[in-house]
PDB file of C-alpha atoms in Angstrom:
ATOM      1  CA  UNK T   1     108.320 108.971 104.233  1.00 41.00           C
ATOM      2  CA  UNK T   2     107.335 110.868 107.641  1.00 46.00           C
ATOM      3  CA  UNK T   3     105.159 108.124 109.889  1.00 45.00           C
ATOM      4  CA  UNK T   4     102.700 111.057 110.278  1.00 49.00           C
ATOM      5  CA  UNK T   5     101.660 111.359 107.124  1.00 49.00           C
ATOM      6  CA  UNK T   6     100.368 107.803 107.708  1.00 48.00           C
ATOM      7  CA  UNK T   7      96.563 107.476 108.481  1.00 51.00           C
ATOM      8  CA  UNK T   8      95.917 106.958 111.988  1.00 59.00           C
ATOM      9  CA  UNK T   9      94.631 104.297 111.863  1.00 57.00           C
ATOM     10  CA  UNK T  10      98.562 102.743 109.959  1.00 54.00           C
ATOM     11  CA  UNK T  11      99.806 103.923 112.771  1.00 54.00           C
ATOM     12  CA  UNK T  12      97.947 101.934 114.827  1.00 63.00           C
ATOM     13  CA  UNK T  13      98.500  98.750 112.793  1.00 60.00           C
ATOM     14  CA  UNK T  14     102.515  99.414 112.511  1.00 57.00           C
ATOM     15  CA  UNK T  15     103.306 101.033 115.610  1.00 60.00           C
ATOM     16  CA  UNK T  16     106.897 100.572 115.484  1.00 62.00           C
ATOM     17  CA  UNK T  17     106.799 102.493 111.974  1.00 60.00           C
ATOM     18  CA  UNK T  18     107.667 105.874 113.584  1.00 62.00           C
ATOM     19  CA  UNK T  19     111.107 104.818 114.353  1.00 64.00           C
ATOM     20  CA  UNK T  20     111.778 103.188 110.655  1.00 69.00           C
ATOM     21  CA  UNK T  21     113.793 105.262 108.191  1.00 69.00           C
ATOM     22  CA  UNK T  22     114.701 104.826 104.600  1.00 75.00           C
ATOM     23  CA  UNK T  23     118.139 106.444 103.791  1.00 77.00           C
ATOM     24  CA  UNK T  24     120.241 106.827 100.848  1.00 80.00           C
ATOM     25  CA  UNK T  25     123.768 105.755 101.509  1.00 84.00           C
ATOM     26  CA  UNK T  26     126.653 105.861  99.100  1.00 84.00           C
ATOM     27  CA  UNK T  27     129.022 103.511  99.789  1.00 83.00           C
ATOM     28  CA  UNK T  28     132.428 104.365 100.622  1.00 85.00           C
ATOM     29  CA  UNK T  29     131.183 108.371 102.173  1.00 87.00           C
ATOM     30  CA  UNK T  30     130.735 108.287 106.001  1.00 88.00           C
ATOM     31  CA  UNK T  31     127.392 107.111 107.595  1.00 88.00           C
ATOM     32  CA  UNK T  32     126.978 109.418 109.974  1.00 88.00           C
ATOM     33  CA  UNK T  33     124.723 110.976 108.266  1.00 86.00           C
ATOM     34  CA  UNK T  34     122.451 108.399 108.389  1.00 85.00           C
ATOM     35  CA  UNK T  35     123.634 106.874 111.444  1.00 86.00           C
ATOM     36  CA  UNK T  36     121.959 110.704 112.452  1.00 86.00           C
ATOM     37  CA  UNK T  37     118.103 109.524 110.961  1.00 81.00           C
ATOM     38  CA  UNK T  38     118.151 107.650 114.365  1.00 79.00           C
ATOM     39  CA  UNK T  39     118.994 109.903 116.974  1.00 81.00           C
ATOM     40  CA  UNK T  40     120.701 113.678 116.248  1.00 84.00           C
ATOM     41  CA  UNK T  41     124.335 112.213 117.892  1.00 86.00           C
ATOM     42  CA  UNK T  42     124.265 109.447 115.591  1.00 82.00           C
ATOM     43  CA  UNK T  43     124.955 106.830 117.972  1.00 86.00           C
ATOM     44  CA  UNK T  44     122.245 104.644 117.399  1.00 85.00           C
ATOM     45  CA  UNK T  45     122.466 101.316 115.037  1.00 89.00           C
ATOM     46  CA  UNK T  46     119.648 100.348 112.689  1.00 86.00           C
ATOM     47  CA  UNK T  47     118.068  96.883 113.457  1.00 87.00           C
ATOM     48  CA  UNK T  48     117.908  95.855 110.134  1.00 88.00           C
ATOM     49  CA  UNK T  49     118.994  97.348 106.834  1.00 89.00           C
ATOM     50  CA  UNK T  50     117.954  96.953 103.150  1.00 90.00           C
ATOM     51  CA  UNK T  51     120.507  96.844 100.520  1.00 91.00           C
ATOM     52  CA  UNK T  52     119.117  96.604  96.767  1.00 90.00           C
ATOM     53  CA  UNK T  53     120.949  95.807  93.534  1.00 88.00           C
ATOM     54  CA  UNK T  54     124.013  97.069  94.818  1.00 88.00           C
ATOM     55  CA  UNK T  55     126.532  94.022  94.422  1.00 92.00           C
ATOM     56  CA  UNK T  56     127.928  94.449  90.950  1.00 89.00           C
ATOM     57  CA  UNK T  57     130.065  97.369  91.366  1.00 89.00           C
ATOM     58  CA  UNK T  58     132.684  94.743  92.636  1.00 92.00           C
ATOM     59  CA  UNK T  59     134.968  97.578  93.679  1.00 93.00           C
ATOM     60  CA  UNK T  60     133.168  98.793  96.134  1.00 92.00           C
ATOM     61  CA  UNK T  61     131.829  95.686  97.577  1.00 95.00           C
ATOM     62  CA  UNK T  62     134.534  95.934 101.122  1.00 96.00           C
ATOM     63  CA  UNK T  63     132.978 100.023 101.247  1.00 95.00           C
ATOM     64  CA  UNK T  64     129.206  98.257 101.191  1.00 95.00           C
ATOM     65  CA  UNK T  65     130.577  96.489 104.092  1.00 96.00           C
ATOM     66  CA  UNK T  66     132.032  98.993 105.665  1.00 95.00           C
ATOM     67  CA  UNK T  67     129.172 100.885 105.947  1.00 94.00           C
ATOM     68  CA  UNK T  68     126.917  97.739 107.045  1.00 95.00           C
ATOM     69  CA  UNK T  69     129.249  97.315 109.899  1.00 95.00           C
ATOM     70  CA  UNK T  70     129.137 101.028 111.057  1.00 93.00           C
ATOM     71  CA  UNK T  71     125.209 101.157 110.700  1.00 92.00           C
ATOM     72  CA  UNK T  72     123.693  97.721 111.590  1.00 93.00           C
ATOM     73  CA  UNK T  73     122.989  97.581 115.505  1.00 91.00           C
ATOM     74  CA  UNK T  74     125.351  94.197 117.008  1.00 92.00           C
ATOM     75  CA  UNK T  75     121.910  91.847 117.258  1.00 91.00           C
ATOM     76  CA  UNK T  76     120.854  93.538 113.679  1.00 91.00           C
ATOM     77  CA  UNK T  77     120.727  91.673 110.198  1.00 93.00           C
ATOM     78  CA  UNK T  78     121.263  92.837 106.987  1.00 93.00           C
ATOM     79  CA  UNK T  79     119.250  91.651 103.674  1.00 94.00           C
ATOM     80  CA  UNK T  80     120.975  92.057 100.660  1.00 94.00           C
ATOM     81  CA  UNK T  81     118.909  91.465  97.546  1.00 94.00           C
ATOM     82  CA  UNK T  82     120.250  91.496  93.902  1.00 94.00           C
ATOM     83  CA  UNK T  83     120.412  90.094  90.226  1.00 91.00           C
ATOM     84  CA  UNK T  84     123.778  89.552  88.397  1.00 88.00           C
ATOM     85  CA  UNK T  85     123.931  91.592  85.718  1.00 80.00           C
ATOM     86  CA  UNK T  86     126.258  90.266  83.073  1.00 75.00           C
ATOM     87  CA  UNK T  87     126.964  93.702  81.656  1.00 73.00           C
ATOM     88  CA  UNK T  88     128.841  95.048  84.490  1.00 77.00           C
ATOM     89  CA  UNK T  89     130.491  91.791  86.290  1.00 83.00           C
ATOM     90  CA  UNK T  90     130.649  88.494  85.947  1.00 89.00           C
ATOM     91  CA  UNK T  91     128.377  85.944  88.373  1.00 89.00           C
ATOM     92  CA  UNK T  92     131.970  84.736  90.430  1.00 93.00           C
ATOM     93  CA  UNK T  93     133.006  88.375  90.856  1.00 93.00           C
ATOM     94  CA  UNK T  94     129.758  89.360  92.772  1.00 94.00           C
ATOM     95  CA  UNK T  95     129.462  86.198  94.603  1.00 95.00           C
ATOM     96  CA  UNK T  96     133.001  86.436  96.067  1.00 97.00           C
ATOM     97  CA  UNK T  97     130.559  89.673  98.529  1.00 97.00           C
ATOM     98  CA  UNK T  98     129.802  86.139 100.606  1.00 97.00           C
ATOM     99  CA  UNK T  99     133.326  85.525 101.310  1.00 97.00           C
ATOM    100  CA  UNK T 100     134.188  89.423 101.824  1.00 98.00           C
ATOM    101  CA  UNK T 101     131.507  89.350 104.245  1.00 97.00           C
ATOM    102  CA  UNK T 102     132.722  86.450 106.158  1.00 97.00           C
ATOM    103  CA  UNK T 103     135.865  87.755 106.000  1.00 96.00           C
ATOM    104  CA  UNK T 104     134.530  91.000 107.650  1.00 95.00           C
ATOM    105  CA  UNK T 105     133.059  89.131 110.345  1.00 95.00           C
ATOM    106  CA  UNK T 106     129.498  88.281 109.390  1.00 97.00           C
ATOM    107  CA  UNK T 107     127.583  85.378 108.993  1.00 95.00           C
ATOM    108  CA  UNK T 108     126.097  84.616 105.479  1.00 97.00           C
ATOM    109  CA  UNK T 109     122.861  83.033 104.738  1.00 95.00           C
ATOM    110  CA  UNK T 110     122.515  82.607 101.348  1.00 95.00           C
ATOM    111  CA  UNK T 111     118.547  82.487 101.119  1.00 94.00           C
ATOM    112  CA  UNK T 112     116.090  81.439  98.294  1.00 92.00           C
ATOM    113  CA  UNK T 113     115.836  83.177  95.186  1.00 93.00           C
ATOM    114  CA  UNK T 114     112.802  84.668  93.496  1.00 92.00           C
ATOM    115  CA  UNK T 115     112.502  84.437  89.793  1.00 91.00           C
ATOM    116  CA  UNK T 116     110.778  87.742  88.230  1.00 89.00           C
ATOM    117  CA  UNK T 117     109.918  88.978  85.021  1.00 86.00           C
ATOM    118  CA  UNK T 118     113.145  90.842  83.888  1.00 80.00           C
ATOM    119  CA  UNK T 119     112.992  94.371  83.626  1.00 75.00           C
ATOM    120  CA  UNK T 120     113.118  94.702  79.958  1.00 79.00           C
ATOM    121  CA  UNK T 121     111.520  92.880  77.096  1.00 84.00           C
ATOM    122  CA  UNK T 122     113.986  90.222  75.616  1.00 81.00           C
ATOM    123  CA  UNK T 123     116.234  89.905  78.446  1.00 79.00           C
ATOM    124  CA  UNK T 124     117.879  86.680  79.572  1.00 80.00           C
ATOM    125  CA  UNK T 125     115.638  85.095  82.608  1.00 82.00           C
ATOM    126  CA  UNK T 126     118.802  85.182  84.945  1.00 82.00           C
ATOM    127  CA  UNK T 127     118.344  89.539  84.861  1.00 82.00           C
ATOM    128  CA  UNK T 128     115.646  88.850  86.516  1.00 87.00           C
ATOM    129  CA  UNK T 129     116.404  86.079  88.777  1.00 90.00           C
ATOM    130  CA  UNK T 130     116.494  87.873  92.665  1.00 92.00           C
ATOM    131  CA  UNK T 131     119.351  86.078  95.008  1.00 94.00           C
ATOM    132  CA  UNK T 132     118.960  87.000  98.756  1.00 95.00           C
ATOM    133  CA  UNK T 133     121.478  87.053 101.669  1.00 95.00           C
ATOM    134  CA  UNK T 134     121.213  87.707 104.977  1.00 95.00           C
ATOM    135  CA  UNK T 135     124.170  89.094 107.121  1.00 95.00           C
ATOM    136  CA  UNK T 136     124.525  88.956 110.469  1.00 95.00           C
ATOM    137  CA  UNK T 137     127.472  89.888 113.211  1.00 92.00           C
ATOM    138  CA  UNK T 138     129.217  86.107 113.919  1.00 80.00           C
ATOM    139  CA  UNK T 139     128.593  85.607 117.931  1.00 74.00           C
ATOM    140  CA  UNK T 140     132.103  83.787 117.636  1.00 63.00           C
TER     141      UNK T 140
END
């Protein structure tokens, strides 16, 4: 989404909107990329970032964090929302992303969840069940 597409008068309410971007990422490629939706050189960090249903592909949880680290801006915080889906990992394997993350270096806040209505007709409650975390760069 380009800020000035927005109405003027969305720009006025969310000022700070022209310097948000939404970027694919996939883990385990290099950021720069979007490191570049910042600034052309790349060297800026992203004050927050977004990550979505993305924990249970337990492989690649230490590339997630990789690219966390090289992206998020040192006072930044990630959010990290997702539901365990029993069909590709089990709930221990996708929780052990808390202790990866510690072990990275970040601070884990393991925030309240959100039941919703899960995505398909007839599935167990817990697909739809929305666990948050917040990650943030330990100032130890």
């Amino acid at each position: 989404l380009d800020w000035r597409e927005l109405s003027e008068t969305h720009r006025d309410r969310y000022p700070h909107f022209s310097r948000s971007r939404a970027c694919p990422f996939r883990w385990g490629e290099s950021s720069q990329p979007v490191a570049k939706a910042l600034n052309e050189d790349g060297t800026e960090r992203f004050d927050v970032v977004i990550a979505t249903d993305c924990l249970f592909i337990i492989d690649l949880h230490y590339a997630l964090l990789a690219g966390i680290d090289e992206l998020l801006a040192r006072d930044g915080v990630a959010i990290i929302a997702f539901a365990i889906h029993e069909a590709y990992s089990k709930d221990e394997d996708v929780w052990r992303f808390v202790d990866k993350a510690k072990e990275k270096g970040f601070e884990v806040e393991v925030l309240e969840a959100v039941q919703m209505t899960p995505p398909i007709k007839g599935m167990d409650l817990k697909q739809g069940l929305i666990h948050k975390l917040r990650l943030t760069r330990s100032t130890v």
